[in-house]
XYZ file of N, CA and C in Angstrom:
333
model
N 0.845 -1.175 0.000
C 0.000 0.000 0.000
C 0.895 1.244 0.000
N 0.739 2.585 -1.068
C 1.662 3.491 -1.216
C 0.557 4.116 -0.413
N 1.160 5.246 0.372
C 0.881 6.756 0.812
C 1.442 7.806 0.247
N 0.974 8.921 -0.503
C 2.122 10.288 -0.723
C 1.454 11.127 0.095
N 2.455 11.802 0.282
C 2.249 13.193 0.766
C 3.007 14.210 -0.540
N 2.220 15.310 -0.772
C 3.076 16.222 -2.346
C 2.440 17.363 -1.817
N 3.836 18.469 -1.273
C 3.862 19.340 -0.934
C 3.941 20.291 -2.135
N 2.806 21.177 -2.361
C 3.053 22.050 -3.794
C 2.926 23.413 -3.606
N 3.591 24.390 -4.611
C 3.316 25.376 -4.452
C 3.156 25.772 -6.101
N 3.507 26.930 -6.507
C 2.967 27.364 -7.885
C 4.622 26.758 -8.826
N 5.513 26.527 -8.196
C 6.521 26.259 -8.637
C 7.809 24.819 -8.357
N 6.847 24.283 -7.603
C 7.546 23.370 -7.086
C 6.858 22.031 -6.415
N 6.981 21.019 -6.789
C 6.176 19.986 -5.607
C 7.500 18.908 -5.040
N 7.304 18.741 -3.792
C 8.298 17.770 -3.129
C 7.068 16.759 -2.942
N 7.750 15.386 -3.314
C 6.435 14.548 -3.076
C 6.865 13.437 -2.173
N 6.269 12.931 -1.079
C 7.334 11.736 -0.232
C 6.126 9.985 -0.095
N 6.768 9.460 -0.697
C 6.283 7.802 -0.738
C 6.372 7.291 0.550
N 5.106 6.952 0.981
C 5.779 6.156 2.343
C 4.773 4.479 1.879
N 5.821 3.954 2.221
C 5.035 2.300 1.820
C 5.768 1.601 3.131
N 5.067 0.365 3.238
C 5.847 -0.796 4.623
C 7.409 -0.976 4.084
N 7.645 -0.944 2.640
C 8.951 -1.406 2.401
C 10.337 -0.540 2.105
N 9.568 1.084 2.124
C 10.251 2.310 1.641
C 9.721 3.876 2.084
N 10.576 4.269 1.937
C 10.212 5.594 2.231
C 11.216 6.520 1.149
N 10.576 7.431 -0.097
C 11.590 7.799 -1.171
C 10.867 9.406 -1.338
N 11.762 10.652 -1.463
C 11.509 11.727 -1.568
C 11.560 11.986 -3.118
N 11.285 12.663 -4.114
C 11.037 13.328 -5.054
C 10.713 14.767 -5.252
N 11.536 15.124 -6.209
C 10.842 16.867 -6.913
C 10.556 17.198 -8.189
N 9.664 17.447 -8.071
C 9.181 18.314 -9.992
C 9.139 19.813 -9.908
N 9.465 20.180 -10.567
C 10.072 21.779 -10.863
C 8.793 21.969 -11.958
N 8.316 22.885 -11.701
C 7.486 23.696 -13.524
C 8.310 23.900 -14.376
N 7.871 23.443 -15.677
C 8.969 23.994 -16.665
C 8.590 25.525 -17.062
N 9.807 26.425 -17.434
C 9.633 27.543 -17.067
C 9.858 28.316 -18.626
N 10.002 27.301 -19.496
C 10.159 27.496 -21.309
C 8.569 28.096 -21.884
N 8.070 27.309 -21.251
C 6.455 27.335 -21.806
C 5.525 28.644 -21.699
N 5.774 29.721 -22.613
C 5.303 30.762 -22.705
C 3.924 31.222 -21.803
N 2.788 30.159 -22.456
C 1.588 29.661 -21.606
C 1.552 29.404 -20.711
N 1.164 30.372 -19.230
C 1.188 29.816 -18.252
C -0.057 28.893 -18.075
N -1.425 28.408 -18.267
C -1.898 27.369 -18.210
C -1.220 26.799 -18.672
N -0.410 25.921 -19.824
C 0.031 24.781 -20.528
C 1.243 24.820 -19.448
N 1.845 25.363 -18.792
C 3.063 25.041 -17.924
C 2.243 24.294 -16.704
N 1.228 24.952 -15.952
C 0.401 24.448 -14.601
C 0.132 23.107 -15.375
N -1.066 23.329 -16.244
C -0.885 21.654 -16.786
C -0.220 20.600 -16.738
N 0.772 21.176 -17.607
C 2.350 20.230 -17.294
C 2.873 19.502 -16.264
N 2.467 20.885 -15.511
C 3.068 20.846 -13.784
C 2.322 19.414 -12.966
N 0.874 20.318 -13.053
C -0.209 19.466 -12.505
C -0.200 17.526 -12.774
N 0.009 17.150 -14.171
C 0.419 16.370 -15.001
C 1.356 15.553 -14.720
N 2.719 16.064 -14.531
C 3.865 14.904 -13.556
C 3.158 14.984 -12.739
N 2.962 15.577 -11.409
C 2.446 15.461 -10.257
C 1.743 14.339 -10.062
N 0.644 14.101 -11.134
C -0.728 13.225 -10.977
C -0.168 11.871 -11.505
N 1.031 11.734 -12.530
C 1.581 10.526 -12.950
C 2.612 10.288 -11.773
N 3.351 10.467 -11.359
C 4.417 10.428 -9.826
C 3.348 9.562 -8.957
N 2.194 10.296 -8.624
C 1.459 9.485 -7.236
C 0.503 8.540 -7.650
N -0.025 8.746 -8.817
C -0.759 7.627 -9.659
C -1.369 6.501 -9.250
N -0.179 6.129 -8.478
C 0.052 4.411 -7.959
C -0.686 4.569 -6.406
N -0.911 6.258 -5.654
C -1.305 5.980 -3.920
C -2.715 5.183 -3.920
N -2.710 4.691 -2.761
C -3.727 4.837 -1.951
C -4.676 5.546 -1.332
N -3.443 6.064 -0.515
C -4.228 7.745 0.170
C -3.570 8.447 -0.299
N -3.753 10.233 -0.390
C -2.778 10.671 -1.002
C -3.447 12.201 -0.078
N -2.459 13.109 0.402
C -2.151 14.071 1.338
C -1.575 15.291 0.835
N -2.419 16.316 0.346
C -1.959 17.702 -0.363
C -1.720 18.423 0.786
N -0.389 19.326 0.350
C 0.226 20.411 1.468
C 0.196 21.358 0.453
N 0.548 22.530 1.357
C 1.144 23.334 0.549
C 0.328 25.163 1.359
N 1.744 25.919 0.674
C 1.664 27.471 1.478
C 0.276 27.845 0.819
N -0.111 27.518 -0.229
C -1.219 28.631 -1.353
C -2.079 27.847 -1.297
N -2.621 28.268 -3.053
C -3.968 27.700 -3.381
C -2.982 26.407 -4.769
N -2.121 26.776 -5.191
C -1.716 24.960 -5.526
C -1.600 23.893 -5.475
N -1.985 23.417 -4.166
C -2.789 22.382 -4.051
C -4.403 22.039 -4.089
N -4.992 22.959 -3.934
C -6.381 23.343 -4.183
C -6.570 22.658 -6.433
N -5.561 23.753 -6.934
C -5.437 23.937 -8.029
C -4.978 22.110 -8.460
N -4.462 21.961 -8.036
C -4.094 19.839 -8.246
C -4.883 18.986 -8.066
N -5.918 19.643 -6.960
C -6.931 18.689 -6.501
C -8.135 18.963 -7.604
N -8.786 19.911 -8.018
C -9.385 20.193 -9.669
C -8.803 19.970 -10.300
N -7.508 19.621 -10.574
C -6.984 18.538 -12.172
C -7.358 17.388 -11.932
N -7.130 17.105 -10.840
C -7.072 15.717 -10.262
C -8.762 15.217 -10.641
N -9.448 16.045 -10.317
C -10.545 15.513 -10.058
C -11.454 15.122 -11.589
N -10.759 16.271 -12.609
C -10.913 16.684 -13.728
C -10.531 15.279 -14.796
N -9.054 15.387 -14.415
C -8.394 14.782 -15.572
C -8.435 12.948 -14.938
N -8.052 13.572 -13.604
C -7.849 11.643 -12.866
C -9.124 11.351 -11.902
N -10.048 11.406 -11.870
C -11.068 11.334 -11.245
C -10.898 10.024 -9.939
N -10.505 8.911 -10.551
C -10.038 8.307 -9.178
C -9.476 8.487 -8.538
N -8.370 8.686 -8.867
C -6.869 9.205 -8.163
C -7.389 10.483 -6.821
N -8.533 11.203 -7.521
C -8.799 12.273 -6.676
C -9.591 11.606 -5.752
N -10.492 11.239 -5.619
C -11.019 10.132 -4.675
C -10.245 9.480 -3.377
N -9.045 9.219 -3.498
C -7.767 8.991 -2.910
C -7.470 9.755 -1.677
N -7.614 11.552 -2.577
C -6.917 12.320 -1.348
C -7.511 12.592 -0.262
N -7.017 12.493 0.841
C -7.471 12.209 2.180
C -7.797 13.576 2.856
N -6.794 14.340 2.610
C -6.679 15.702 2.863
C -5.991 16.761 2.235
N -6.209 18.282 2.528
C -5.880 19.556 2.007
C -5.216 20.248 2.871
N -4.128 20.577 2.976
C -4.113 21.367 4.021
C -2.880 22.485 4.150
N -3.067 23.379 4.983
C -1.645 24.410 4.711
C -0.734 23.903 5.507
N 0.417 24.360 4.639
C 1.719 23.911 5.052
C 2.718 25.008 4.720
N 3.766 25.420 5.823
C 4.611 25.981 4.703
C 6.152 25.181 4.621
N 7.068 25.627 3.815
C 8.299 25.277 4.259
C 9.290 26.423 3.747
N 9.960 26.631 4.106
C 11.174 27.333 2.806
C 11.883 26.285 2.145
N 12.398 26.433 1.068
C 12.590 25.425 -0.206
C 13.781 25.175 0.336
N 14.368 25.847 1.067
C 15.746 25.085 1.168
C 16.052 24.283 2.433
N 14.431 24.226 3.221
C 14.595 23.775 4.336
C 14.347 21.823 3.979
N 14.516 21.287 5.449
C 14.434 20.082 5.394
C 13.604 19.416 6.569
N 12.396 20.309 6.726
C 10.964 20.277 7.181
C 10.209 20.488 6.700
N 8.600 19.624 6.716
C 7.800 20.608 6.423
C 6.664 20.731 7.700
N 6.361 22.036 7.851
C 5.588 22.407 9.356
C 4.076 22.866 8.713
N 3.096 21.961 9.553
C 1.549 21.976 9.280
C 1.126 21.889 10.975
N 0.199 22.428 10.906
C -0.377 22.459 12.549
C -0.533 20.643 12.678
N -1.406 19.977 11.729
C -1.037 18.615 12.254
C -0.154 17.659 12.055
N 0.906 17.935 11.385
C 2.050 17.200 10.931
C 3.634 17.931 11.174
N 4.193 17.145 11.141
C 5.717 17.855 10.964
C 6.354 16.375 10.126
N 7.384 16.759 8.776
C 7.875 15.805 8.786
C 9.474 16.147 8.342
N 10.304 14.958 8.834
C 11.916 15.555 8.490
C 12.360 14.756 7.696
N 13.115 14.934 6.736
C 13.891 14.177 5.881
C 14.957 14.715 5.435
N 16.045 13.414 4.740
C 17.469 14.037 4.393
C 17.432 14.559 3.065
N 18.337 15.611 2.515
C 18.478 15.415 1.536
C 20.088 15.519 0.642
């Protein structure tokens, strides 16, 4: 059974796998070529939804409304997948940190 958690913001998602046999961090960057800013969020939105594909439950963070904005693709483009997510919730981190702090979570990892 996979769990993610995918911390997003308008430019960035850190996404973390937790399964009985692993625990593996990941990042997708927006590509920043794409004149169109819908066709870049798309894009964005797009890895995001292929990366966690595979959860079970699945756990949106994040400082803004970009996770809001993932959870309407999600619901749009992957309709099961959205079904999945368990929760929404704010989070912030600074990008170069190696926390992320939510009133009900904290989590640490290396990188």
């Amino acid at each position: 059974m996979n769990h993610y958690i995918a911390w997003i913001d308008r430019r960035i998602a850190k996404i973390f796998l937790i399964s009985a046999e692993k625990m593996e961090r990941s990042q997708i960057e927006i590509p920043m070529s794409d004149p169109e800013t819908g066709a870049r969020e798309k894009q964005f939105y797009k890895a995001v939804a292929e990366k966690i594909q595979d959860g079970n439950n699945l756990l949106l963070l994040g400082p803004g409304v970009a996770k809001h904005h993932l959870l309407n693709y999600l619901s749009e483009q992957y309709p099961a997948l959205a079904k999945k997510v368990v929760g929404c919730l704010v989070s912030d981190q600074d990008r170069k940190s190696t926390r992320l702090n939510s009133s009900h979570i904290t989590i640490s990892y290396a990188v």
